[in-house]
PDB file of C-alpha atoms in Angstrom:
ATOM      1  CA  UNK I 439     -10.130   2.316 -26.934  1.00 72.00           C
ATOM      2  CA  UNK I 440      -7.742   4.074 -24.226  1.00 79.00           C
ATOM      3  CA  UNK I 441      -9.063   5.356 -20.672  1.00 91.00           C
ATOM      4  CA  UNK I 442      -7.259   7.624 -18.383  1.00 95.00           C
ATOM      5  CA  UNK I 443      -7.742   6.662 -14.499  1.00 97.00           C
ATOM      6  CA  UNK I 444      -5.737   8.471 -11.994  1.00 98.00           C
ATOM      7  CA  UNK I 445      -4.374   6.665  -8.862  1.00 98.00           C
ATOM      8  CA  UNK I 446      -2.882   7.456  -5.586  1.00 98.00           C
ATOM      9  CA  UNK I 447       0.109   5.888  -3.599  1.00 98.00           C
ATOM     10  CA  UNK I 448       0.030   6.836   0.152  1.00 98.00           C
ATOM     11  CA  UNK I 449       4.041   7.697   1.508  1.00 96.00           C
ATOM     12  CA  UNK I 450       3.109   8.752   5.531  1.00 95.00           C
ATOM     13  CA  UNK I 451       3.855   7.339   8.926  1.00 93.00           C
ATOM     14  CA  UNK I 452       1.421   5.348  10.480  1.00 94.00           C
ATOM     15  CA  UNK I 453      -0.486   6.092  14.220  1.00 94.00           C
ATOM     16  CA  UNK I 454       2.034   3.733  15.313  1.00 91.00           C
ATOM     17  CA  UNK I 455       0.091   0.965  17.667  1.00 92.00           C
ATOM     18  CA  UNK I 456      -3.102   3.291  18.137  1.00 94.00           C
ATOM     19  CA  UNK I 457      -5.919   1.426  16.567  1.00 97.00           C
ATOM     20  CA  UNK I 458      -8.351   4.213  16.678  1.00 97.00           C
ATOM     21  CA  UNK I 459      -6.061   6.903  15.486  1.00 97.00           C
ATOM     22  CA  UNK I 460      -4.812   4.737  12.573  1.00 98.00           C
ATOM     23  CA  UNK I 461      -8.174   4.108  11.059  1.00 98.00           C
ATOM     24  CA  UNK I 462      -9.121   8.111  11.319  1.00 98.00           C
ATOM     25  CA  UNK I 463      -5.698   8.837   9.445  1.00 98.00           C
ATOM     26  CA  UNK I 464      -6.397   6.243   6.599  1.00 98.00           C
ATOM     27  CA  UNK I 465     -10.134   7.727   6.112  1.00 98.00           C
ATOM     28  CA  UNK I 466      -8.482  11.266   6.134  1.00 98.00           C
ATOM     29  CA  UNK I 467      -5.776   9.797   3.534  1.00 98.00           C
ATOM     30  CA  UNK I 468      -9.195   8.214   1.367  1.00 98.00           C
ATOM     31  CA  UNK I 469     -10.785  11.511   1.407  1.00 98.00           C
ATOM     32  CA  UNK I 470      -7.622  13.095   0.608  1.00 98.00           C
ATOM     33  CA  UNK I 471      -6.827  10.679  -2.476  1.00 98.00           C
ATOM     34  CA  UNK I 472     -10.168  11.089  -3.784  1.00 98.00           C
ATOM     35  CA  UNK I 473     -10.595  15.176  -3.732  1.00 98.00           C
ATOM     36  CA  UNK I 474      -7.104  14.621  -5.529  1.00 98.00           C
ATOM     37  CA  UNK I 475      -9.004  12.748  -8.653  1.00 98.00           C
ATOM     38  CA  UNK I 476      -7.964   9.313  -7.456  1.00 98.00           C
ATOM     39  CA  UNK I 477     -10.152   6.170  -8.201  1.00 98.00           C
ATOM     40  CA  UNK I 478      -7.414   3.968  -6.523  1.00 98.00           C
ATOM     41  CA  UNK I 479      -5.328   4.643  -3.461  1.00 98.00           C
ATOM     42  CA  UNK I 480      -3.064   2.428  -2.411  1.00 98.00           C
ATOM     43  CA  UNK I 481      -1.663   2.140   1.504  1.00 98.00           C
ATOM     44  CA  UNK I 482       1.707   0.973   2.632  1.00 97.00           C
ATOM     45  CA  UNK I 483       2.215  -2.765   4.270  1.00 96.00           C
ATOM     46  CA  UNK I 484       0.565  -3.197   7.634  1.00 96.00           C
ATOM     47  CA  UNK I 485       0.057   0.129   7.891  1.00 97.00           C
ATOM     48  CA  UNK I 486      -2.227  -0.587  10.675  1.00 98.00           C
ATOM     49  CA  UNK I 487      -1.399  -0.787  13.463  1.00 95.00           C
ATOM     50  CA  UNK I 488       2.559   0.057  11.965  1.00 93.00           C
ATOM     51  CA  UNK I 489       5.138  -2.741  10.480  1.00 91.00           C
ATOM     52  CA  UNK I 490       7.223  -3.932  13.780  1.00 86.00           C
ATOM     53  CA  UNK I 491      10.399  -2.574  12.997  1.00 82.00           C
ATOM     54  CA  UNK I 492      11.244  -2.578  16.839  1.00 75.00           C
ATOM     55  CA  UNK I 493      11.960  -6.461  16.315  1.00 73.00           C
ATOM     56  CA  UNK I 494      15.229  -5.181  14.319  1.00 67.00           C
ATOM     57  CA  UNK I 495      16.345  -3.024  17.007  1.00 65.00           C
ATOM     58  CA  UNK I 496      15.616  -3.487  20.578  1.00 59.00           C
ATOM     59  CA  UNK I 497      15.772  -5.941  23.830  1.00 54.00           C
ATOM     60  CA  UNK I 498      13.622  -9.136  24.148  1.00 58.00           C
ATOM     61  CA  UNK I 499      11.583  -7.131  26.981  1.00 56.00           C
ATOM     62  CA  UNK I 500      10.920  -4.623  24.813  1.00 58.00           C
ATOM     63  CA  UNK I 501       9.879  -6.573  21.833  1.00 69.00           C
ATOM     64  CA  UNK I 502       7.582  -8.576  24.083  1.00 73.00           C
ATOM     65  CA  UNK I 503       5.723  -5.273  25.449  1.00 75.00           C
ATOM     66  CA  UNK I 504       5.416  -3.654  21.572  1.00 80.00           C
ATOM     67  CA  UNK I 505       4.052  -7.261  20.352  1.00 83.00           C
ATOM     68  CA  UNK I 506       0.976  -7.206  22.747  1.00 88.00           C
ATOM     69  CA  UNK I 507       0.513  -3.890  21.713  1.00 89.00           C
ATOM     70  CA  UNK I 508       0.476  -4.590  18.146  1.00 91.00           C
ATOM     71  CA  UNK I 509      -1.985  -7.635  18.708  1.00 93.00           C
ATOM     72  CA  UNK I 510      -4.241  -5.401  20.526  1.00 94.00           C
ATOM     73  CA  UNK I 511      -4.470  -3.041  17.815  1.00 96.00           C
ATOM     74  CA  UNK I 512      -5.001  -5.189  14.960  1.00 97.00           C
ATOM     75  CA  UNK I 513      -8.227  -5.368  13.228  1.00 97.00           C
ATOM     76  CA  UNK I 514     -10.958  -7.491  13.114  1.00 96.00           C
ATOM     77  CA  UNK I 515     -11.726  -8.406   9.342  1.00 95.00           C
ATOM     78  CA  UNK I 516     -15.604  -7.886   9.975  1.00 94.00           C
ATOM     79  CA  UNK I 517     -15.369  -5.477  12.993  1.00 97.00           C
ATOM     80  CA  UNK I 518     -16.292  -1.804  13.310  1.00 98.00           C
ATOM     81  CA  UNK I 519     -12.926  -0.339  12.329  1.00 98.00           C
ATOM     82  CA  UNK I 520     -13.091  -2.291   8.812  1.00 98.00           C
ATOM     83  CA  UNK I 521     -16.483  -1.020   8.827  1.00 98.00           C
ATOM     84  CA  UNK I 522     -15.513   2.559   8.980  1.00 98.00           C
ATOM     85  CA  UNK I 523     -12.799   2.310   6.178  1.00 98.00           C
ATOM     86  CA  UNK I 524     -15.582   0.557   3.999  1.00 98.00           C
ATOM     87  CA  UNK I 525     -17.525   3.039   4.474  1.00 98.00           C
ATOM     88  CA  UNK I 526     -15.295   5.883   3.717  1.00 98.00           C
ATOM     89  CA  UNK I 527     -14.519   3.952   0.303  1.00 98.00           C
ATOM     90  CA  UNK I 528     -17.773   3.792  -0.505  1.00 98.00           C
ATOM     91  CA  UNK I 529     -18.659   7.526   0.385  1.00 98.00           C
ATOM     92  CA  UNK I 530     -15.667   8.819  -1.384  1.00 98.00           C
ATOM     93  CA  UNK I 531     -16.298   6.164  -4.666  1.00 98.00           C
ATOM     94  CA  UNK I 532     -12.556   4.919  -4.769  1.00 98.00           C
ATOM     95  CA  UNK I 533     -11.087   1.717  -4.368  1.00 98.00           C
ATOM     96  CA  UNK I 534      -8.645   1.140  -1.313  1.00 98.00           C
ATOM     97  CA  UNK I 535      -5.707  -1.546  -1.129  1.00 98.00           C
ATOM     98  CA  UNK I 536      -5.113  -1.528   2.476  1.00 98.00           C
ATOM     99  CA  UNK I 537      -2.364  -3.360   4.044  1.00 98.00           C
ATOM    100  CA  UNK I 538      -3.073  -4.162   7.947  1.00 98.00           C
ATOM    101  CA  UNK I 539      -2.511  -6.121  11.007  1.00 97.00           C
ATOM    102  CA  UNK I 540      -5.569  -8.830  11.374  1.00 98.00           C
ATOM    103  CA  UNK I 541      -6.209 -10.536  14.894  1.00 97.00           C
ATOM    104  CA  UNK I 542      -7.685 -13.742  14.855  1.00 95.00           C
ATOM    105  CA  UNK I 543      -8.235 -15.348  18.790  1.00 91.00           C
ATOM    106  CA  UNK I 544      -4.563 -14.820  19.781  1.00 90.00           C
ATOM    107  CA  UNK I 545      -2.825 -14.475  16.195  1.00 95.00           C
ATOM    108  CA  UNK I 546      -2.301 -11.663  13.934  1.00 96.00           C
ATOM    109  CA  UNK I 547      -1.631 -11.899  10.311  1.00 97.00           C
ATOM    110  CA  UNK I 548      -0.405  -9.220   7.692  1.00 97.00           C
ATOM    111  CA  UNK I 549      -3.279  -8.945   5.509  1.00 98.00           C
ATOM    112  CA  UNK I 550      -4.037  -7.021   2.776  1.00 98.00           C
ATOM    113  CA  UNK I 551      -7.703  -5.537   1.880  1.00 98.00           C
ATOM    114  CA  UNK I 552      -8.831  -4.868  -1.903  1.00 98.00           C
ATOM    115  CA  UNK I 553     -11.994  -2.719  -1.125  1.00 98.00           C
ATOM    116  CA  UNK I 554     -14.084  -1.607  -4.471  1.00 98.00           C
ATOM    117  CA  UNK I 555     -15.700   1.665  -4.637  1.00 98.00           C
ATOM    118  CA  UNK I 556     -19.212   0.493  -3.790  1.00 98.00           C
ATOM    119  CA  UNK I 557     -17.622  -0.145  -0.477  1.00 98.00           C
ATOM    120  CA  UNK I 558     -17.575  -3.895  -0.361  1.00 98.00           C
ATOM    121  CA  UNK I 559     -14.512  -5.711   0.935  1.00 98.00           C
ATOM    122  CA  UNK I 560     -13.785  -7.831  -1.908  1.00 96.00           C
ATOM    123  CA  UNK I 561     -10.831  -9.633  -1.053  1.00 96.00           C
ATOM    124  CA  UNK I 562      -8.332 -10.181   2.396  1.00 97.00           C
ATOM    125  CA  UNK I 563      -5.099 -12.163   1.411  1.00 96.00           C
ATOM    126  CA  UNK I 564      -2.812 -12.888   4.587  1.00 97.00           C
ATOM    127  CA  UNK I 565       0.627 -12.959   3.988  1.00 96.00           C
ATOM    128  CA  UNK I 566       2.301 -16.403   4.014  1.00 93.00           C
ATOM    129  CA  UNK I 567       6.012 -15.817   3.068  1.00 88.00           C
ATOM    130  CA  UNK I 568       7.233 -13.969   6.176  1.00 93.00           C
ATOM    131  CA  UNK I 569      10.655 -13.271   6.836  1.00 88.00           C
ATOM    132  CA  UNK I 570      12.439 -14.656  10.299  1.00 86.00           C
ATOM    133  CA  UNK I 571      11.927 -11.236  11.800  1.00 85.00           C
ATOM    134  CA  UNK I 572       7.853 -11.152  11.083  1.00 91.00           C
ATOM    135  CA  UNK I 573       7.372 -14.524  12.020  1.00 91.00           C
ATOM    136  CA  UNK I 574       8.075 -13.644  15.945  1.00 88.00           C
ATOM    137  CA  UNK I 575       5.107 -11.209  15.575  1.00 92.00           C
ATOM    138  CA  UNK I 576       2.584 -12.361  12.800  1.00 94.00           C
ATOM    139  CA  UNK I 577       1.443 -15.715  11.914  1.00 95.00           C
ATOM    140  CA  UNK I 578       1.720 -17.067   8.439  1.00 96.00           C
ATOM    141  CA  UNK I 579      -1.484 -17.198   6.140  1.00 94.00           C
ATOM    142  CA  UNK I 580      -2.381 -20.249   3.830  1.00 86.00           C
ATOM    143  CA  UNK I 581      -0.355 -20.009   0.879  1.00 83.00           C
ATOM    144  CA  UNK I 582      -3.156 -19.478  -1.506  1.00 86.00           C
ATOM    145  CA  UNK I 583      -2.279 -17.581  -5.508  1.00 90.00           C
ATOM    146  CA  UNK I 584      -3.850 -14.421  -5.313  1.00 93.00           C
ATOM    147  CA  UNK I 585      -6.295 -13.254  -7.554  1.00 93.00           C
ATOM    148  CA  UNK I 586      -6.468 -10.075 -10.206  1.00 97.00           C
ATOM    149  CA  UNK I 587      -9.654  -8.370  -9.841  1.00 96.00           C
ATOM    150  CA  UNK I 588     -11.490  -7.145 -12.927  1.00 95.00           C
ATOM    151  CA  UNK I 589     -12.895  -3.563 -11.839  1.00 95.00           C
ATOM    152  CA  UNK I 590     -14.269  -0.448 -13.606  1.00 94.00           C
ATOM    153  CA  UNK I 591     -11.355   0.462 -13.644  1.00 95.00           C
ATOM    154  CA  UNK I 592      -8.980  -2.140 -14.791  1.00 95.00           C
ATOM    155  CA  UNK I 593      -7.738  -5.220 -13.806  1.00 96.00           C
ATOM    156  CA  UNK I 594      -5.741  -4.629 -10.563  1.00 97.00           C
ATOM    157  CA  UNK I 595      -3.873  -6.917  -8.696  1.00 98.00           C
ATOM    158  CA  UNK I 596      -2.013  -6.655  -4.821  1.00 98.00           C
ATOM    159  CA  UNK I 597       0.864  -7.928  -3.017  1.00 97.00           C
ATOM    160  CA  UNK I 598       2.750  -7.056  -0.334  1.00 96.00           C
ATOM    161  CA  UNK I 599       6.537  -6.823   0.870  1.00 93.00           C
ATOM    162  CA  UNK I 600       8.776  -9.913  -0.378  1.00 92.00           C
ATOM    163  CA  UNK I 601       5.649 -11.224  -2.211  1.00 94.00           C
ATOM    164  CA  UNK I 602       6.421  -9.102  -4.845  1.00 95.00           C
ATOM    165  CA  UNK I 603       9.410 -11.044  -6.125  1.00 92.00           C
ATOM    166  CA  UNK I 604       7.943 -14.808  -5.558  1.00 93.00           C
ATOM    167  CA  UNK I 605       7.571 -16.057  -9.011  1.00 93.00           C
ATOM    168  CA  UNK I 606       4.360 -18.593  -8.257  1.00 92.00           C
ATOM    169  CA  UNK I 607       2.638 -15.321  -7.178  1.00 94.00           C
ATOM    170  CA  UNK I 608       3.981 -13.042  -9.544  1.00 95.00           C
ATOM    171  CA  UNK I 609       3.117 -15.209 -12.201  1.00 94.00           C
ATOM    172  CA  UNK I 610      -0.625 -15.653 -11.534  1.00 94.00           C
ATOM    173  CA  UNK I 611      -1.361 -12.158 -11.559  1.00 95.00           C
ATOM    174  CA  UNK I 612       0.562 -11.950 -14.810  1.00 94.00           C
ATOM    175  CA  UNK I 613      -1.476 -15.028 -16.286  1.00 94.00           C
ATOM    176  CA  UNK I 614      -4.535 -12.935 -15.840  1.00 93.00           C
ATOM    177  CA  UNK I 615      -3.362  -9.639 -17.793  1.00 93.00           C
ATOM    178  CA  UNK I 616      -3.043  -7.598 -14.840  1.00 96.00           C
ATOM    179  CA  UNK I 617      -2.958  -4.019 -15.521  1.00 97.00           C
ATOM    180  CA  UNK I 618      -2.700  -2.060 -12.156  1.00 98.00           C
ATOM    181  CA  UNK I 619      -0.176  -3.680  -9.737  1.00 98.00           C
ATOM    182  CA  UNK I 620      -0.045  -2.296  -5.767  1.00 98.00           C
ATOM    183  CA  UNK I 621       3.244  -3.164  -4.359  1.00 97.00           C
ATOM    184  CA  UNK I 622       2.739  -2.547  -1.048  1.00 97.00           C
ATOM    185  CA  UNK I 623       6.173  -1.791   0.969  1.00 95.00           C
ATOM    186  CA  UNK I 624       7.027  -0.785   4.898  1.00 91.00           C
ATOM    187  CA  UNK I 625       9.882   1.317   4.233  1.00 82.00           C
ATOM    188  CA  UNK I 626      13.319   0.648   5.916  1.00 68.00           C
ATOM    189  CA  UNK I 627      15.370   1.528   8.233  1.00 57.00           C
ATOM    190  CA  UNK I 628      18.152   2.262   6.303  1.00 57.00           C
ATOM    191  CA  UNK I 629      16.036   4.358   3.450  1.00 54.00           C
ATOM    192  CA  UNK I 630      15.824   2.374   0.184  1.00 58.00           C
ATOM    193  CA  UNK I 631      19.524   0.538   0.289  1.00 59.00           C
ATOM    194  CA  UNK I 632      20.117  -0.418  -3.740  1.00 57.00           C
ATOM    195  CA  UNK I 633      20.479  -3.588  -4.272  1.00 59.00           C
ATOM    196  CA  UNK I 634      18.187  -7.021  -5.893  1.00 60.00           C
ATOM    197  CA  UNK I 635      15.730  -6.867  -2.658  1.00 67.00           C
ATOM    198  CA  UNK I 636      15.311  -3.291  -2.452  1.00 86.00           C
ATOM    199  CA  UNK I 637      11.697  -2.269  -3.271  1.00 88.00           C
ATOM    200  CA  UNK I 638      12.621  -0.076  -5.971  1.00 91.00           C
ATOM    201  CA  UNK I 639      14.279  -2.831  -7.923  1.00 92.00           C
ATOM    202  CA  UNK I 640      11.688  -5.246  -7.562  1.00 94.00           C
ATOM    203  CA  UNK I 641       8.832  -2.795  -8.458  1.00 95.00           C
ATOM    204  CA  UNK I 642      10.696  -1.922 -11.656  1.00 95.00           C
ATOM    205  CA  UNK I 643      11.065  -5.495 -12.501  1.00 95.00           C
ATOM    206  CA  UNK I 644       7.733  -6.714 -11.858  1.00 96.00           C
ATOM    207  CA  UNK I 645       6.624  -3.688 -14.612  1.00 97.00           C
ATOM    208  CA  UNK I 646       9.038  -4.758 -17.303  1.00 95.00           C
ATOM    209  CA  UNK I 647       8.129  -8.235 -16.475  1.00 94.00           C
ATOM    210  CA  UNK I 648       4.216  -7.969 -15.883  1.00 95.00           C
ATOM    211  CA  UNK I 649       3.997  -5.025 -19.026  1.00 95.00           C
ATOM    212  CA  UNK I 650       1.814  -3.167 -16.153  1.00 97.00           C
ATOM    213  CA  UNK I 651       1.437   0.087 -14.158  1.00 98.00           C
ATOM    214  CA  UNK I 652       3.148  -0.565 -10.304  1.00 98.00           C
ATOM    215  CA  UNK I 653       1.810   1.210  -7.993  1.00 98.00           C
ATOM    216  CA  UNK I 654       4.311   1.235  -4.930  1.00 97.00           C
ATOM    217  CA  UNK I 655       3.085   2.806  -1.458  1.00 97.00           C
ATOM    218  CA  UNK I 656       5.930   3.120   1.246  1.00 94.00           C
ATOM    219  CA  UNK I 657       5.656   3.823   5.167  1.00 92.00           C
ATOM    220  CA  UNK I 658       7.909   6.667   6.541  1.00 90.00           C
ATOM    221  CA  UNK I 659       9.681   6.028   9.594  1.00 84.00           C
ATOM    222  CA  UNK I 660      10.032   8.914  11.939  1.00 77.00           C
ATOM    223  CA  UNK I 661      10.590   9.742  15.310  1.00 66.00           C
ATOM    224  CA  UNK I 662       6.960   8.550  16.669  1.00 62.00           C
ATOM    225  CA  UNK I 663       8.183   4.817  15.667  1.00 59.00           C
ATOM    226  CA  UNK I 664      10.156   4.674  18.967  1.00 57.00           C
ATOM    227  CA  UNK I 665       7.761   6.804  21.136  1.00 61.00           C
ATOM    228  CA  UNK I 666       7.525   5.453  24.574  1.00 54.00           C
ATOM    229  CA  UNK I 667      11.090   3.912  24.224  1.00 54.00           C
ATOM    230  CA  UNK I 668      13.222   6.871  26.250  1.00 52.00           C
ATOM    231  CA  UNK I 669      16.144   8.152  24.775  1.00 48.00           C
ATOM    232  CA  UNK I 670      16.807   9.270  21.377  1.00 48.00           C
ATOM    233  CA  UNK I 671      15.509   7.914  18.094  1.00 52.00           C
ATOM    234  CA  UNK I 672      16.663   4.917  16.341  1.00 53.00           C
ATOM    235  CA  UNK I 673      16.293   6.085  13.176  1.00 54.00           C
ATOM    236  CA  UNK I 674      14.484   8.292  11.041  1.00 55.00           C
ATOM    237  CA  UNK I 675      14.584   7.175   7.721  1.00 59.00           C
ATOM    238  CA  UNK I 676      12.178   5.536   5.210  1.00 68.00           C
ATOM    239  CA  UNK I 677      11.572   4.308   1.769  1.00 75.00           C
ATOM    240  CA  UNK I 678       9.461   6.585  -0.889  1.00 89.00           C
ATOM    241  CA  UNK I 679       6.333   5.649  -2.395  1.00 95.00           C
ATOM    242  CA  UNK I 680       6.571   4.841  -6.486  1.00 96.00           C
ATOM    243  CA  UNK I 681       4.690   4.821  -9.107  1.00 98.00           C
ATOM    244  CA  UNK I 682       5.923   2.956 -12.364  1.00 98.00           C
ATOM    245  CA  UNK I 683       5.081   2.123 -16.296  1.00 97.00           C
ATOM    246  CA  UNK I 684       5.370  -0.639 -18.083  1.00 95.00           C
ATOM    247  CA  UNK I 685       8.744   0.351 -18.946  1.00 95.00           C
ATOM    248  CA  UNK I 686       9.771   0.029 -15.265  1.00 95.00           C
ATOM    249  CA  UNK I 687      10.197   3.922 -15.146  1.00 96.00           C
ATOM    250  CA  UNK I 688       8.768   6.563 -13.094  1.00 97.00           C
ATOM    251  CA  UNK I 689       5.286   7.548 -14.144  1.00 97.00           C
ATOM    252  CA  UNK I 690       5.591  10.901 -11.711  1.00 97.00           C
ATOM    253  CA  UNK I 691       8.741  12.215  -9.915  1.00 97.00           C
ATOM    254  CA  UNK I 692       8.686  10.659  -6.367  1.00 95.00           C
ATOM    255  CA  UNK I 693       8.126  12.692  -3.221  1.00 94.00           C
ATOM    256  CA  UNK I 694      11.329  13.382  -0.742  1.00 91.00           C
ATOM    257  CA  UNK I 695      12.184  10.761   0.868  1.00 86.00           C
ATOM    258  CA  UNK I 696      10.772  10.892   4.620  1.00 84.00           C
ATOM    259  CA  UNK I 697       8.073  13.142   3.203  1.00 90.00           C
ATOM    260  CA  UNK I 698       4.486  12.680   4.177  1.00 94.00           C
ATOM    261  CA  UNK I 699       1.856  12.953   1.266  1.00 96.00           C
ATOM    262  CA  UNK I 700       0.350  11.347  -1.671  1.00 98.00           C
ATOM    263  CA  UNK I 701       1.984  10.593  -5.224  1.00 98.00           C
ATOM    264  CA  UNK I 702      -0.876  10.915  -8.003  1.00 98.00           C
ATOM    265  CA  UNK I 703      -0.378   9.883 -11.206  1.00 98.00           C
ATOM    266  CA  UNK I 704      -2.645   9.587 -14.447  1.00 98.00           C
ATOM    267  CA  UNK I 705      -2.212   5.982 -15.756  1.00 97.00           C
ATOM    268  CA  UNK I 706      -3.300   5.382 -19.597  1.00 95.00           C
ATOM    269  CA  UNK I 707      -4.544   1.990 -20.385  1.00 90.00           C
ATOM    270  CA  UNK I 708      -5.744   0.628 -23.682  1.00 72.00           C
ATOM    271  CA  UNK I 709      -8.963  -1.349 -23.243  1.00 65.00           C
ATOM    272  CA  UNK I 710      -9.236  -1.986 -26.731  1.00 56.00           C
ATOM    273  CA  UNK I 711      -5.553  -4.530 -26.564  1.00 44.00           C
ATOM    274  CA  UNK I 712      -6.182  -5.985 -23.106  1.00 43.00           C
ATOM    275  CA  UNK I 713      -4.932  -9.141 -24.294  1.00 41.00           C
ATOM    276  CA  UNK I 714      -1.923  -7.715 -25.749  1.00 39.00           C
ATOM    277  CA  UNK I 715       0.794  -7.481 -22.758  1.00 37.00           C
ATOM    278  CA  UNK I 716       3.338  -5.718 -24.759  1.00 36.00           C
ATOM    279  CA  UNK I 717       0.995  -3.177 -25.578  1.00 33.00           C
ATOM    280  CA  UNK I 718      -1.614  -3.083 -23.203  1.00 37.00           C
ATOM    281  CA  UNK I 719      -0.139  -0.696 -21.124  1.00 38.00           C
ATOM    282  CA  UNK I 720       1.813   2.921 -22.275  1.00 39.00           C
ATOM    283  CA  UNK I 721       2.239   6.024 -19.763  1.00 38.00           C
ATOM    284  CA  UNK I 722       2.631   9.402 -22.133  1.00 34.00           C
ATOM    285  CA  UNK I 723       2.439  12.940 -21.209  1.00 31.00           C
ATOM    286  CA  UNK I 724      -0.371  15.285 -22.531  1.00 31.00           C
ATOM    287  CA  UNK I 725      -0.622  18.450 -23.057  1.00 28.00           C
ATOM    288  CA  UNK I 726      -2.862  21.169 -21.147  1.00 29.00           C
ATOM    289  CA  UNK I 727      -3.603  18.861 -18.160  1.00 32.00           C
ATOM    290  CA  UNK I 728      -6.060  19.933 -15.907  1.00 32.00           C
ATOM    291  CA  UNK I 729      -4.945  20.750 -12.224  1.00 32.00           C
ATOM    292  CA  UNK I 730      -5.778  18.437  -9.645  1.00 36.00           C
ATOM    293  CA  UNK I 731      -8.190  19.607  -6.938  1.00 36.00           C
ATOM    294  CA  UNK I 732      -6.174  20.339  -3.590  1.00 34.00           C
ATOM    295  CA  UNK I 733      -6.335  17.706  -0.795  1.00 37.00           C
ATOM    296  CA  UNK I 734      -3.996  19.660   1.600  1.00 35.00           C
ATOM    297  CA  UNK I 735      -2.948  23.093   3.159  1.00 32.00           C
ATOM    298  CA  UNK I 736      -3.602  25.603   1.022  1.00 30.00           C
ATOM    299  CA  UNK I 737      -0.668  26.182  -1.722  1.00 31.00           C
ATOM    300  CA  UNK I 738       0.955  23.024  -0.709  1.00 32.00           C
ATOM    301  CA  UNK I 739       0.356  21.266  -4.038  1.00 33.00           C
ATOM    302  CA  UNK I 740       3.505  20.866  -6.389  1.00 32.00           C
ATOM    303  CA  UNK I 741       3.010  20.252  -9.776  1.00 32.00           C
ATOM    304  CA  UNK I 742       5.202  17.755 -11.722  1.00 34.00           C
ATOM    305  CA  UNK I 743       3.960  18.078 -15.475  1.00 34.00           C
ATOM    306  CA  UNK I 744       1.301  17.784 -17.130  1.00 32.00           C
ATOM    307  CA  UNK I 745      -1.328  15.300 -15.362  1.00 34.00           C
ATOM    308  CA  UNK I 746       1.458  14.765 -12.977  1.00 34.00           C
ATOM    309  CA  UNK I 747       1.348  15.357  -9.049  1.00 39.00           C
ATOM    310  CA  UNK I 748       2.867  14.921  -5.854  1.00 40.00           C
ATOM    311  CA  UNK I 749       0.524  16.449  -3.055  1.00 39.00           C
ATOM    312  CA  UNK I 750       1.509  16.611   0.575  1.00 38.00           C
ATOM    313  CA  UNK I 751      -1.202  14.906   2.839  1.00 38.00           C
ATOM    314  CA  UNK I 752      -3.452  16.825   4.976  1.00 34.00           C
ATOM    315  CA  UNK I 753      -3.076  15.712   8.000  1.00 34.00           C
ATOM    316  CA  UNK I 754      -5.834  17.156  10.113  1.00 33.00           C
ATOM    317  CA  UNK I 755     -21.694  -6.626   7.049  1.00 34.00           C
ATOM    318  CA  UNK I 756     -18.713  -8.723   6.318  1.00 32.00           C
ATOM    319  CA  UNK I 757     -19.399  -9.590   2.889  1.00 38.00           C
ATOM    320  CA  UNK I 758     -20.216 -13.570   2.364  1.00 41.00           C
ATOM    321  CA  UNK I 759     -18.256 -13.626  -0.755  1.00 43.00           C
ATOM    322  CA  UNK I 760     -14.899 -12.016   0.823  1.00 41.00           C
ATOM    323  CA  UNK I 761     -12.049 -14.127  -0.355  1.00 40.00           C
ATOM    324  CA  UNK I 762      -8.987 -14.937   2.276  1.00 37.00           C
ATOM    325  CA  UNK I 763      -5.809 -16.741   1.849  1.00 35.00           C
TER     326      UNK I 763
END
């Protein structure tokens, strides 16, 4: 038995260090993804309040100021901002995987939330394997193993940043025959440079090793990232959101680098062979696909083939069973 599921990967610039604006931005994107027919939307790493790229480029004085603002604009997992986002997931009937800065006392963590289509916050993971720069801003989470969520659309798992190449974590997800994997990325100061640690390489290798679809959202890093710094922007480059099939190839043509939008793809799950990792997931192009509803400015949708869409975005109680690690 086959089941076709439309998913969405966000490629957008955060509302850097402005939490209230960022939350409304996330809600708009959730609505746009749902309007496009998606049943799951994935956001980049630390999309709220924005990945701390300033740590790579500026003086200590500037870093102290922006690190403080990062903490002040991070979310509490059971706070009003998270409730606003879970309500949007419920209202639009869509699953959400969101990367966010999680504030607890004076510490902040690089967290990733999974929200189901009923608006339940079913898990929050705190990233444990931080790099040397991330540790200057964030605290390390407890290195617990991730969980595959058995949802109405299939078996969904998620990791953030460099976690996607840590064998201990990836093996735990593969062991539960993960079908859809969200690999969240923060973009980059130099675009998508080739190499074994690039998000493209890691995401593709994950798809091949796990026999799973990989939904890889990515941040756009543009002029707004350096607002208030003074002078010329440091850089205006970024990575690209991608959606890969189980053979490591693109299911849908990516958006242009630096363009803001939502990448849609239809994933075909073979639910009758859920135990066979080699045959469980396949992607194909069907003839006569129906156009997805527009979720952006009139006339802005680009058709990339039957059932393949890239749509520029439209700018315009804490659950008791929540898992934390």
